[in-house]
């Protein structure tokens, strides 16, 4: 279910909680503090919600029926399109080892239940501030990329990129002139548990070049022989 959207929303939060009363109360309290909230009552519903919209943060109960909160967190971190979404884990567990386990799984923060809405709000605001730079417009040479709208421009003209090419450019533009090996690109773009042929990277690099390089423009994707690829405005040696 979805709550109303306040005029001055702090961001979209996916709230995952299997206790209907606690879900309703927490949703209401977050909306009163300016968040837009989508809810899910179990892990499978949370993953379905994540397929249709990308929240600014996930508030995730550890103890869920079926897929646990830890399982959902692992799926989020393994998904290249979601791995940078902040995850706040809620749990009644109090042992220090449980907190460490939750953070090691990929959660950004850990909060014990019951907690006040003021505390939850403060933790969420801190997480959103920490991740805000992920939504700033990025630029290199005459290319600009807007992570919030997924609009990419070069020299004032709009570029059309496929989803994989967009993720490649997003990674490269955040790390200008850094050389990424094919293996590193496979891991970062497709995830560790997905089997993709190594030469697939070369195919998508060629598509990226075709999408961003117009007639007479410098090829900004540099091939470093026996090393990998980088976004660079220096000379290009294309071995792909």
Coordinates of N, CA and C in Angstrom, one line a residue:
X1 N 0.8 -1.2 0.0 CA 0.0 0.0 0.0 C 0.9 1.2 0.0
X2 N 0.3 2.4 -0.4 CA 1.1 3.6 -0.5 C 0.4 4.7 0.3
X3 N 1.1 5.5 1.0 CA 0.6 6.6 1.7 C 0.5 7.9 0.9
X4 N -0.1 8.9 1.3 CA -0.2 10.1 0.6 C 1.2 10.8 0.5
X5 N 1.4 11.6 -0.5 CA 2.7 12.2 -0.7 C 2.7 13.6 -0.2
X6 N 3.4 13.9 0.9 CA 3.4 15.3 1.4 C 4.1 16.2 0.4
X7 N 3.7 17.5 0.4 CA 4.2 18.4 -0.5 C 5.8 18.6 -0.4
X8 N 6.3 18.5 0.8 CA 7.7 18.6 1.0 C 8.3 17.3 1.5
X9 N 8.4 16.3 0.6 CA 8.8 15.0 1.1 C 10.3 15.0 1.2
X10 N 10.8 14.2 2.2 CA 12.2 14.1 2.4 C 12.8 13.0 1.5
X11 N 11.9 12.1 1.0 CA 12.4 11.0 0.2 C 11.4 9.9 0.3
X12 N 11.6 8.9 -0.6 CA 10.7 7.7 -0.7 C 11.4 6.6 0.1
X13 N 10.6 6.1 1.1 CA 11.1 5.0 2.0 C 10.2 3.8 1.7
X14 N 10.9 2.6 1.5 CA 10.2 1.3 1.5 C 10.3 0.8 2.9
X15 N 9.2 0.6 3.6 CA 9.1 0.1 5.0 C 8.6 -1.4 4.9
X16 N 9.4 -2.3 5.4 CA 9.1 -3.7 5.4 C 9.0 -4.2 6.8
X17 N 7.7 -4.6 7.1 CA 7.4 -5.0 8.5 C 6.2 -6.0 8.4
X18 N 6.3 -7.1 9.2 CA 5.2 -8.1 9.1 C 4.2 -7.9 10.1
X19 N 4.4 -7.0 11.1 CA 3.3 -6.8 12.1 C 2.4 -5.7 11.6
X20 N 1.2 -6.0 11.2 CA 0.3 -5.0 10.5 C 0.1 -3.7 11.3
X21 N -0.1 -3.8 12.7 CA -0.3 -2.7 13.5 C 1.0 -1.8 13.5
X22 N 2.1 -2.4 13.7 CA 3.4 -1.6 13.7 C 3.7 -1.0 12.4
X23 N 3.3 -1.8 11.3 CA 3.5 -1.3 9.9 C 2.7 0.0 9.7
X24 N 1.4 -0.1 10.1 CA 0.5 1.1 9.9 C 1.0 2.3 10.7
X25 N 1.4 2.0 12.0 CA 1.8 3.1 12.9 C 3.1 3.8 12.4
X26 N 4.0 3.0 12.0 CA 5.3 3.5 11.5 C 5.2 4.3 10.2
X27 N 4.3 3.7 9.3 CA 4.1 4.4 8.1 C 3.4 5.8 8.3
X28 N 2.5 5.8 9.2 CA 1.8 7.1 9.5 C 2.8 8.1 10.1
X29 N 3.6 7.6 11.0 CA 4.5 8.5 11.7 C 5.6 9.1 10.7
X30 N 6.1 8.2 9.8 CA 7.1 8.7 8.8 C 6.4 9.7 7.9
X31 N 5.2 9.4 7.5 CA 4.5 10.4 6.6 C 4.3 11.7 7.2
X32 N 4.0 11.7 8.5 CA 3.8 12.9 9.3 C 5.1 13.7 9.3
X33 N 6.3 13.1 9.2 CA 7.6 13.7 9.2 C 8.1 14.0 7.8
X34 N 7.2 13.9 6.8 CA 7.6 14.4 5.5 C 8.1 13.3 4.5
X35 N 8.1 12.0 4.9 CA 8.5 11.0 3.9 C 7.4 10.5 3.1
X36 N 7.7 10.1 1.9 CA 6.7 9.3 1.2 C 7.0 7.8 1.5
X37 N 6.0 7.0 1.7 CA 6.3 5.7 2.2 C 5.5 4.6 1.4
X38 N 6.2 3.6 0.9 CA 5.6 2.4 0.4 C 5.9 1.3 1.4
X39 N 5.0 0.3 1.5 CA 5.1 -0.7 2.5 C 5.1 -2.1 1.9
X40 N 5.7 -3.1 2.6 CA 5.6 -4.5 2.3 C 5.6 -5.3 3.6
X41 N 4.9 -6.4 3.6 CA 4.7 -7.1 4.8 C 5.6 -8.4 4.9
X42 N 6.3 -8.7 3.8 CA 7.3 -9.8 3.9 C 8.4 -9.6 2.8
X43 N 9.3 -10.5 2.8 CA 10.5 -10.3 2.0 C 10.2 -10.3 0.5
X44 N 9.3 -11.3 0.1 CA 9.0 -11.4 -1.3 C 8.3 -10.1 -1.8
X45 N 7.3 -9.6 -1.0 CA 6.6 -8.4 -1.4 C 7.6 -7.2 -1.5
X46 N 8.6 -7.2 -0.6 CA 9.6 -6.1 -0.7 C 10.4 -6.2 -2.0
X47 N 10.8 -7.4 -2.4 CA 11.6 -7.5 -3.6 C 10.7 -7.1 -4.8
X48 N 9.4 -7.5 -4.8 CA 8.5 -7.1 -5.9 C 8.4 -5.5 -5.9
X49 N 8.3 -4.9 -4.8 CA 8.2 -3.4 -4.7 C 9.5 -2.8 -5.3
X50 N 10.6 -3.4 -5.0 CA 11.9 -2.9 -5.5 C 12.0 -3.0 -7.0
X51 N 11.3 -3.9 -7.6 CA 11.3 -4.1 -9.1 C 10.6 -3.0 -9.8
X52 N 9.7 -2.3 -9.1 CA 8.9 -1.3 -9.8 C 9.3 0.1 -9.4
X53 N 9.9 0.3 -8.3 CA 10.4 1.6 -7.9 C 11.6 1.6 -7.0
X54 N 12.5 2.6 -7.2 CA 13.7 2.6 -6.5 C 13.6 3.6 -5.3
X55 N 13.5 3.1 -4.1 CA 13.3 4.0 -2.9 C 14.6 4.7 -2.6
X56 N 14.5 5.8 -1.8 CA 15.7 6.5 -1.4 C 16.3 5.8 -0.2
X57 N 15.5 5.0 0.5 CA 16.0 4.2 1.6 C 15.1 3.0 1.9
X58 N 15.6 2.0 2.5 CA 14.8 0.8 2.9 C 14.9 0.7 4.4
X59 N 13.7 0.6 5.1 CA 13.6 0.3 6.5 C 13.1 -1.1 6.6
X60 N 14.0 -2.0 7.1 CA 13.8 -3.4 6.9 C 13.8 -4.2 8.2
X61 N 12.7 -4.9 8.5 CA 12.6 -5.7 9.7 C 13.5 -7.0 9.5
X62 N 14.2 -7.4 10.5 CA 15.1 -8.6 10.4 C 14.2 -9.8 10.3
X63 N 13.3 -9.9 11.3 CA 12.5 -11.2 11.4 C 11.2 -11.1 10.5
X64 N 11.3 -11.6 9.3 CA 10.2 -11.6 8.4 C 9.8 -13.1 8.0
X65 N 8.6 -13.3 7.7 CA 8.2 -14.7 7.3 C 8.8 -15.0 5.9
X66 N 9.2 -16.2 5.7 CA 9.8 -16.5 4.4 C 11.2 -16.0 4.3
X67 N 11.5 -15.1 3.4 CA 12.8 -14.4 3.3 C 13.0 -13.5 4.5
X68 N 14.1 -13.7 5.2 CA 14.4 -12.8 6.3 C 14.9 -11.4 5.8
X69 N 14.9 -10.5 6.7 CA 15.5 -9.2 6.4 C 16.9 -9.3 5.9
X70 N 17.7 -10.2 6.5 CA 19.1 -10.4 6.0 C 19.1 -10.9 4.6
X71 N 18.2 -11.8 4.2 CA 18.1 -12.3 2.9 C 17.8 -11.2 1.9
X72 N 16.8 -10.4 2.3 CA 16.4 -9.2 1.4 C 17.6 -8.3 1.3
X73 N 18.3 -8.0 2.3 CA 19.4 -7.1 2.3 C 20.5 -7.7 1.3
X74 N 20.7 -9.0 1.4 CA 21.7 -9.6 0.5 C 21.3 -9.4 -1.0
X75 N 20.0 -9.6 -1.2 CA 19.5 -9.5 -2.6 C 19.7 -8.0 -3.1
X76 N 19.4 -7.1 -2.2 CA 19.6 -5.6 -2.6 C 21.0 -5.4 -2.9
X77 N 22.0 -5.8 -2.1 CA 23.4 -5.6 -2.3 C 23.9 -6.3 -3.6
X78 N 23.3 -7.4 -4.0 CA 23.7 -8.2 -5.1 C 23.1 -7.6 -6.4
X79 N 22.2 -6.7 -6.3 CA 21.5 -6.1 -7.5 C 22.2 -4.8 -7.9
X80 N 22.9 -4.7 -9.0 CA 23.6 -3.5 -9.4 C 22.8 -2.3 -9.4
X81 N 21.5 -2.4 -9.7 CA 20.6 -1.2 -9.8 C 20.2 -0.7 -8.4
X82 N 20.4 -1.5 -7.3 CA 19.9 -1.2 -6.0 C 21.0 -1.2 -4.9
X83 N 22.2 -1.6 -5.3 CA 23.2 -1.9 -4.2 C 23.6 -0.6 -3.5
X84 N 23.3 0.6 -4.0 CA 23.7 1.8 -3.3 C 22.5 2.4 -2.5
X85 N 21.4 1.7 -2.5 CA 20.2 2.2 -1.7 C 20.5 1.9 -0.2
X86 N 20.4 3.0 0.7 CA 20.6 2.8 2.1 C 19.6 1.8 2.7
X87 N 20.1 0.9 3.6 CA 19.3 0.0 4.3 C 19.4 0.1 5.8
X88 N 18.3 0.4 6.4 CA 18.3 0.5 7.9 C 17.6 -0.8 8.4
X89 N 18.3 -1.6 9.2 CA 17.8 -2.8 9.7 C 17.1 -2.6 11.1
X90 N 15.9 -3.1 11.2 CA 15.2 -3.0 12.5 C 15.1 -4.4 13.1
X91 N 15.4 -4.5 14.4 CA 15.3 -5.9 15.0 C 15.1 -5.8 16.5
X92 N 14.6 -6.8 17.0 CA 14.4 -7.0 18.5 C 15.7 -7.6 19.1
X93 N 16.6 -8.1 18.2 CA 17.8 -8.7 18.7 C 18.7 -7.7 19.3
X94 N 19.3 -8.1 20.5 CA 20.1 -7.1 21.2 C 21.6 -7.5 21.3
X95 N 22.0 -8.7 20.9 CA 23.4 -9.1 21.0 C 24.3 -8.4 20.1
X96 N 25.5 -8.1 20.5 CA 26.4 -7.3 19.7 C 26.7 -8.1 18.4
X97 N 26.8 -9.4 18.5 CA 27.2 -10.2 17.3 C 26.1 -10.2 16.3
X98 N 24.8 -10.0 16.7 CA 23.7 -9.8 15.8 C 23.8 -8.5 15.0
X99 N 24.2 -7.5 15.7 CA 24.4 -6.2 15.1 C 25.5 -6.3 14.0
X100 N 26.6 -6.9 14.4 CA 27.8 -7.1 13.5 C 27.3 -7.9 12.3
X101 N 26.6 -9.0 12.5 CA 26.1 -9.8 11.4 C 25.2 -9.0 10.4
X102 N 24.3 -8.2 11.0 CA 23.5 -7.4 10.1 C 24.3 -6.4 9.3
X103 N 25.3 -5.7 9.9 CA 26.1 -4.8 9.2 C 27.0 -5.5 8.1
X104 N 27.5 -6.6 8.5 CA 28.3 -7.4 7.5 C 27.5 -7.8 6.3
X105 N 26.2 -8.0 6.5 CA 25.4 -8.5 5.4 C 25.2 -7.3 4.4
X106 N 25.4 -6.1 4.8 CA 25.3 -5.0 3.9 C 24.4 -3.9 4.4
X107 N 23.8 -4.0 5.6 CA 22.9 -2.9 6.2 C 23.8 -1.7 6.5
X108 N 23.3 -0.5 6.3 CA 24.0 0.7 6.5 C 23.9 1.1 8.0
X109 N 22.8 0.7 8.6 CA 22.6 1.1 10.0 C 21.7 0.0 10.7
X110 N 21.7 0.0 12.0 CA 21.0 -1.0 12.8 C 20.3 -0.4 13.9
X111 N 19.0 -0.7 14.1 CA 18.2 0.0 15.2 C 17.4 -1.0 15.9
X112 N 17.5 -1.0 17.2 CA 16.7 -2.0 18.0 C 15.3 -1.6 18.1
X113 N 14.3 -2.5 18.1 CA 12.9 -2.3 18.4 C 12.7 -2.6 19.8
X114 N 11.7 -1.9 20.5 CA 11.0 -0.7 19.9 C 11.9 0.5 20.0
X115 N 11.7 1.4 19.0 CA 12.4 2.6 18.9 C 11.4 3.8 18.7
X116 N 11.8 5.0 19.1 CA 10.9 6.1 18.9 C 11.0 6.5 17.5
X117 N 9.9 7.2 17.0 CA 9.9 7.7 15.6 C 10.9 8.8 15.5
X118 N 11.2 9.5 16.5 CA 12.2 10.6 16.4 C 13.6 10.0 16.1
X119 N 13.9 8.9 16.8 CA 15.2 8.2 16.6 C 15.2 7.6 15.2
X120 N 14.2 7.0 14.7 CA 14.1 6.5 13.3 C 14.3 7.6 12.3
X121 N 13.6 8.7 12.6 CA 13.7 9.8 11.7 C 15.1 10.3 11.6
X122 N 15.8 10.5 12.7 CA 17.1 11.0 12.8 C 18.1 10.0 12.0
X123 N 17.9 8.7 12.2 CA 18.8 7.8 11.5 C 18.6 7.8 10.0
X124 N 17.3 8.0 9.6 CA 17.0 8.0 8.2 C 17.6 9.3 7.6
X125 N 17.4 10.4 8.3 CA 18.0 11.7 7.8 C 19.5 11.6 7.6
X126 N 20.2 10.9 8.6 CA 21.6 10.8 8.5 C 22.0 9.9 7.3
X127 N 21.3 8.8 7.1 CA 21.5 7.9 5.9 C 21.3 8.7 4.6
X128 N 20.3 9.4 4.5 CA 20.0 10.1 3.3 C 21.0 11.2 3.0
X129 N 21.5 11.9 4.0 CA 22.5 12.9 3.8 C 23.8 12.2 3.3
X130 N 24.1 11.1 3.9 CA 25.3 10.3 3.6 C 25.3 9.9 2.1
X131 N 24.1 9.5 1.6 CA 24.0 9.0 0.3 C 23.6 10.1 -0.7
X132 N 23.4 11.3 -0.3 CA 22.9 12.3 -1.2 C 23.8 12.6 -2.4
X133 N 25.1 12.4 -2.2 CA 26.0 12.7 -3.3 C 25.8 11.7 -4.4
X134 N 25.1 10.6 -4.2 CA 24.8 9.6 -5.3 C 23.9 10.2 -6.3
X135 N 23.1 11.3 -5.9 CA 22.1 11.8 -6.8 C 22.6 13.2 -7.4
X136 N 23.8 13.6 -7.1 CA 24.3 14.9 -7.7 C 24.6 14.6 -9.2
X137 N 24.4 15.6 -10.0 CA 24.7 15.5 -11.4 C 26.2 15.3 -11.5
X138 N 26.6 14.4 -12.4 CA 28.0 14.0 -12.6 C 28.4 14.5 -14.0
X139 N 29.7 14.9 -14.1 CA 30.1 15.4 -15.4 C 31.6 15.0 -15.6
X140 N 31.9 14.8 -16.9 CA 33.3 14.5 -17.3 C 33.4 15.1 -18.8
X141 N 34.4 15.9 -19.0 CA 34.6 16.5 -20.3 C 33.2 17.2 -20.6
X142 N 32.6 16.9 -21.8 CA 31.4 17.5 -22.1 C 30.2 16.6 -21.9
X143 N 30.3 15.5 -21.1 CA 29.2 14.6 -20.8 C 28.7 14.9 -19.4
X144 N 27.4 15.0 -19.3 CA 26.7 15.1 -18.0 C 25.8 13.9 -17.8
X145 N 25.7 13.4 -16.6 CA 24.8 12.3 -16.2 C 24.0 12.7 -15.0
X146 N 22.7 12.6 -15.0 CA 21.9 12.9 -13.9 C 21.4 11.6 -13.3
X147 N 21.9 11.1 -12.1 CA 21.5 9.8 -11.6 C 20.0 9.7 -11.2
X148 N 19.4 10.9 -10.9 CA 18.0 10.9 -10.4 C 17.1 10.7 -11.6
X149 N 17.3 11.3 -12.7 CA 16.4 11.2 -13.9 C 17.0 10.2 -15.0
X150 N 18.2 9.8 -14.8 CA 18.9 8.9 -15.8 C 19.0 9.6 -17.1
X151 N 19.1 10.9 -17.2 CA 19.3 11.6 -18.4 C 20.8 11.8 -18.6
X152 N 21.3 11.5 -19.8 CA 22.7 11.7 -20.2 C 22.8 12.6 -21.4
X153 N 23.7 13.6 -21.3 CA 23.9 14.5 -22.4 C 25.3 14.7 -22.7
X154 N 25.6 15.0 -24.0 CA 27.0 15.3 -24.4 C 26.9 16.5 -25.3
X155 N 27.6 17.6 -24.9 CA 27.6 18.8 -25.7 C 26.2 19.4 -25.9
X156 N 25.3 19.2 -24.9 CA 24.0 19.7 -25.0 C 23.0 18.8 -25.7
X157 N 23.4 17.7 -26.3 CA 22.4 16.8 -27.0 C 22.2 15.6 -26.1
X158 N 20.9 15.1 -26.1 CA 20.5 14.0 -25.3 C 21.0 12.7 -25.9
X159 N 21.6 11.8 -25.1 CA 22.1 10.5 -25.5 C 21.1 9.4 -25.1
X160 N 21.0 8.4 -25.9 CA 20.2 7.2 -25.6 C 21.1 6.0 -25.3
X161 N 21.0 5.6 -24.0 CA 21.9 4.5 -23.6 C 21.0 3.3 -23.1
X162 N 21.4 2.1 -23.4 CA 20.7 0.9 -22.8 C 21.0 0.8 -21.3
X163 N 20.3 0.0 -20.6 CA 20.5 0.0 -19.1 C 21.9 -0.4 -18.7
X164 N 22.5 -1.4 -19.4 CA 23.8 -1.8 -19.1 C 24.9 -0.8 -19.4
X165 N 24.7 -0.1 -20.6 CA 25.6 1.0 -21.0 C 25.5 2.1 -20.0
X166 N 24.3 2.4 -19.5 CA 24.1 3.5 -18.5 C 24.9 3.1 -17.2
X167 N 24.8 1.9 -16.8 CA 25.5 1.5 -15.5 C 27.0 1.6 -15.7
X168 N 27.4 1.2 -16.9 CA 28.9 1.3 -17.2 C 29.3 2.8 -17.1
X169 N 28.6 3.6 -17.8 CA 29.0 5.0 -17.8 C 28.9 5.6 -16.4
X170 N 27.9 5.3 -15.6 CA 27.7 5.8 -14.3 C 28.9 5.4 -13.4
X171 N 29.4 4.2 -13.6 CA 30.6 3.7 -12.8 C 31.8 4.5 -13.3
X172 N 32.0 4.6 -14.6 CA 33.2 5.2 -15.1 C 33.3 6.7 -14.8
X173 N 32.1 7.4 -14.9 CA 32.1 8.8 -14.7 C 32.3 9.2 -13.2
X174 N 32.0 8.3 -12.4 CA 32.2 8.5 -10.9 C 33.7 8.2 -10.6
X175 N 34.4 7.6 -11.5 CA 35.8 7.3 -11.3 C 36.6 7.6 -12.5
X176 N 36.7 8.9 -12.8 CA 37.3 9.3 -14.1 C 38.8 8.9 -14.1
X177 N 39.2 8.4 -15.3 CA 40.6 8.0 -15.5 C 41.1 6.8 -14.8
X178 N 40.2 6.2 -13.9 CA 40.6 5.0 -13.2 C 40.4 3.8 -14.2
X179 N 41.3 2.9 -14.3 CA 41.2 1.8 -15.2 C 40.6 0.6 -14.4
X180 N 39.5 0.1 -15.0 CA 38.8 -1.1 -14.5 C 39.1 -2.3 -15.4
X181 N 39.4 -3.4 -14.7 CA 39.6 -4.6 -15.5 C 38.3 -5.1 -15.9
X182 N 38.3 -6.0 -16.9 CA 37.0 -6.7 -17.3 C 36.4 -7.4 -16.2
X183 N 37.2 -8.1 -15.4 CA 36.7 -8.9 -14.2 C 36.0 -7.9 -13.2
X184 N 36.6 -6.8 -13.0 CA 36.1 -5.8 -12.0 C 34.8 -5.3 -12.6
X185 N 34.7 -5.0 -13.9 CA 33.4 -4.5 -14.4 C 32.3 -5.5 -14.4
X186 N 32.7 -6.8 -14.6 CA 31.7 -7.8 -14.5 C 31.1 -7.9 -13.1
X187 N 32.0 -7.8 -12.1 CA 31.6 -7.9 -10.7 C 30.7 -6.7 -10.3
X188 N 31.1 -5.5 -10.7 CA 30.4 -4.3 -10.3 C 29.1 -4.1 -11.1
X189 N 29.0 -4.5 -12.3 CA 27.8 -4.2 -13.1 C 26.8 -5.4 -13.1
X190 N 27.3 -6.6 -13.1 CA 26.4 -7.8 -13.1 C 26.3 -8.5 -11.8
X191 N 27.2 -8.2 -10.8 CA 27.1 -8.9 -9.6 C 28.0 -10.1 -9.5
X192 N 28.3 -10.6 -8.3 CA 29.2 -11.7 -8.2 C 28.6 -13.1 -8.5
X193 N 27.3 -13.2 -8.4 CA 26.7 -14.5 -8.6 C 26.0 -14.7 -9.9
X194 N 26.3 -13.8 -10.9 CA 25.7 -13.9 -12.2 C 26.8 -14.4 -13.2
X195 N 26.6 -15.4 -14.0 CA 27.6 -15.9 -14.9 C 27.4 -15.2 -16.2
X196 N 28.4 -14.4 -16.6 CA 28.5 -13.7 -17.8 C 29.8 -13.8 -18.5
X197 N 29.9 -14.1 -19.8 CA 31.2 -14.3 -20.4 C 32.0 -13.0 -20.4
X198 N 33.3 -13.1 -20.2 CA 34.2 -12.0 -20.0 C 34.1 -11.1 -21.2
X199 N 34.0 -11.6 -22.4 CA 34.0 -10.8 -23.6 C 32.7 -10.0 -23.8
X200 N 31.7 -10.3 -23.0 CA 30.5 -9.5 -23.0 C 30.8 -8.1 -22.7
X201 N 31.8 -7.8 -21.8 CA 32.2 -6.5 -21.5 C 32.6 -5.7 -22.7
X202 N 33.3 -6.3 -23.6 CA 33.8 -5.7 -24.8 C 32.6 -5.3 -25.7
X203 N 31.6 -6.1 -25.8 CA 30.4 -5.8 -26.6 C 29.7 -4.6 -26.0
X204 N 29.5 -4.5 -24.7 CA 28.8 -3.3 -24.1 C 29.7 -2.1 -24.1
X205 N 31.0 -2.2 -24.1 CA 31.9 -1.1 -24.2 C 31.7 -0.5 -25.6
X206 N 31.7 -1.4 -26.7 CA 31.5 -0.9 -28.0 C 30.2 -0.1 -28.2
X207 N 29.1 -0.7 -27.5 CA 27.8 0.0 -27.6 C 27.8 1.3 -26.9
X208 N 28.6 1.4 -25.7 CA 28.7 2.6 -25.0 C 29.4 3.7 -25.9
X209 N 30.5 3.3 -26.5 CA 31.2 4.2 -27.4 C 30.3 4.7 -28.5
X210 N 29.5 3.8 -29.1 CA 28.6 4.2 -30.2 C 27.6 5.2 -29.7
X211 N 27.1 5.0 -28.5 CA 26.1 5.9 -27.9 C 26.6 7.3 -27.5
X212 N 27.8 7.4 -27.0 CA 28.3 8.7 -26.5 C 29.2 9.4 -27.5
X213 N 29.7 8.8 -28.5 CA 30.7 9.5 -29.3 C 30.0 9.8 -30.7
X214 N 29.8 11.1 -30.9 CA 29.3 11.5 -32.2 C 30.4 11.8 -33.2
X215 N 30.0 12.1 -34.5 CA 31.0 12.4 -35.5 C 31.9 13.5 -35.1
X216 N 33.2 13.3 -35.2 CA 34.2 14.3 -34.9 C 34.5 14.5 -33.4
X217 N 33.8 13.8 -32.5 CA 34.0 13.9 -31.1 C 35.1 13.0 -30.6
X218 N 35.8 13.4 -29.6 CA 36.9 12.5 -29.0 C 36.2 11.3 -28.4
X219 N 36.8 10.1 -28.6 CA 36.4 8.9 -27.9 C 36.8 9.0 -26.5
X220 N 35.9 9.1 -25.6 CA 36.2 9.3 -24.2 C 36.4 7.9 -23.4
X221 N 36.2 6.8 -24.1 CA 36.4 5.5 -23.4 C 37.8 5.0 -23.9
X222 N 38.7 4.9 -23.0 CA 40.1 4.5 -23.3 C 40.2 3.0 -23.0
X223 N 40.8 2.3 -23.9 CA 41.2 0.9 -23.7 C 42.7 0.8 -23.3
X224 N 42.9 0.2 -22.2 CA 44.3 0.0 -21.7 C 44.6 -1.5 -22.0
X225 N 45.5 -1.7 -22.9 CA 45.8 -3.1 -23.3 C 46.2 -3.9 -22.1
X226 N 45.6 -5.1 -22.0 CA 45.9 -6.1 -21.0 C 45.5 -5.6 -19.6
X227 N 44.8 -4.5 -19.5 CA 44.4 -3.9 -18.2 C 42.9 -3.7 -18.1
X228 N 42.3 -3.0 -19.1 CA 40.9 -2.8 -19.0 C 40.4 -1.5 -19.7
X229 N 39.5 -0.8 -19.0 CA 38.9 0.4 -19.6 C 38.9 1.5 -18.6
X230 N 38.9 2.8 -19.2 CA 38.7 4.0 -18.3 C 38.0 5.1 -19.1
X231 N 37.4 6.0 -18.4 CA 36.9 7.2 -19.0 C 38.0 8.2 -19.0
X232 N 38.4 8.6 -20.1 CA 39.6 9.5 -20.2 C 39.5 10.4 -21.5
X233 N 39.9 11.6 -21.4 CA 39.9 12.5 -22.6 C 41.2 12.6 -23.2
X234 N 42.1 11.6 -22.9 CA 43.4 11.5 -23.6 C 43.3 10.6 -24.8
X235 N 44.5 10.2 -25.4 CA 44.5 9.4 -26.5 C 43.9 8.0 -26.2
X236 N 43.1 7.4 -27.2 CA 42.5 6.1 -27.0 C 43.2 5.1 -27.8
X237 N 43.5 3.9 -27.2 CA 44.0 2.8 -27.9 C 42.9 1.7 -27.8
X238 N 42.2 1.4 -28.9 CA 41.0 0.5 -28.8 C 41.5 -0.9 -29.2
X239 N 41.4 -1.7 -28.1 CA 41.7 -3.1 -28.3 C 40.5 -4.0 -28.2
X240 N 39.3 -3.3 -28.1 CA 38.1 -4.1 -27.8 C 37.6 -4.6 -29.1

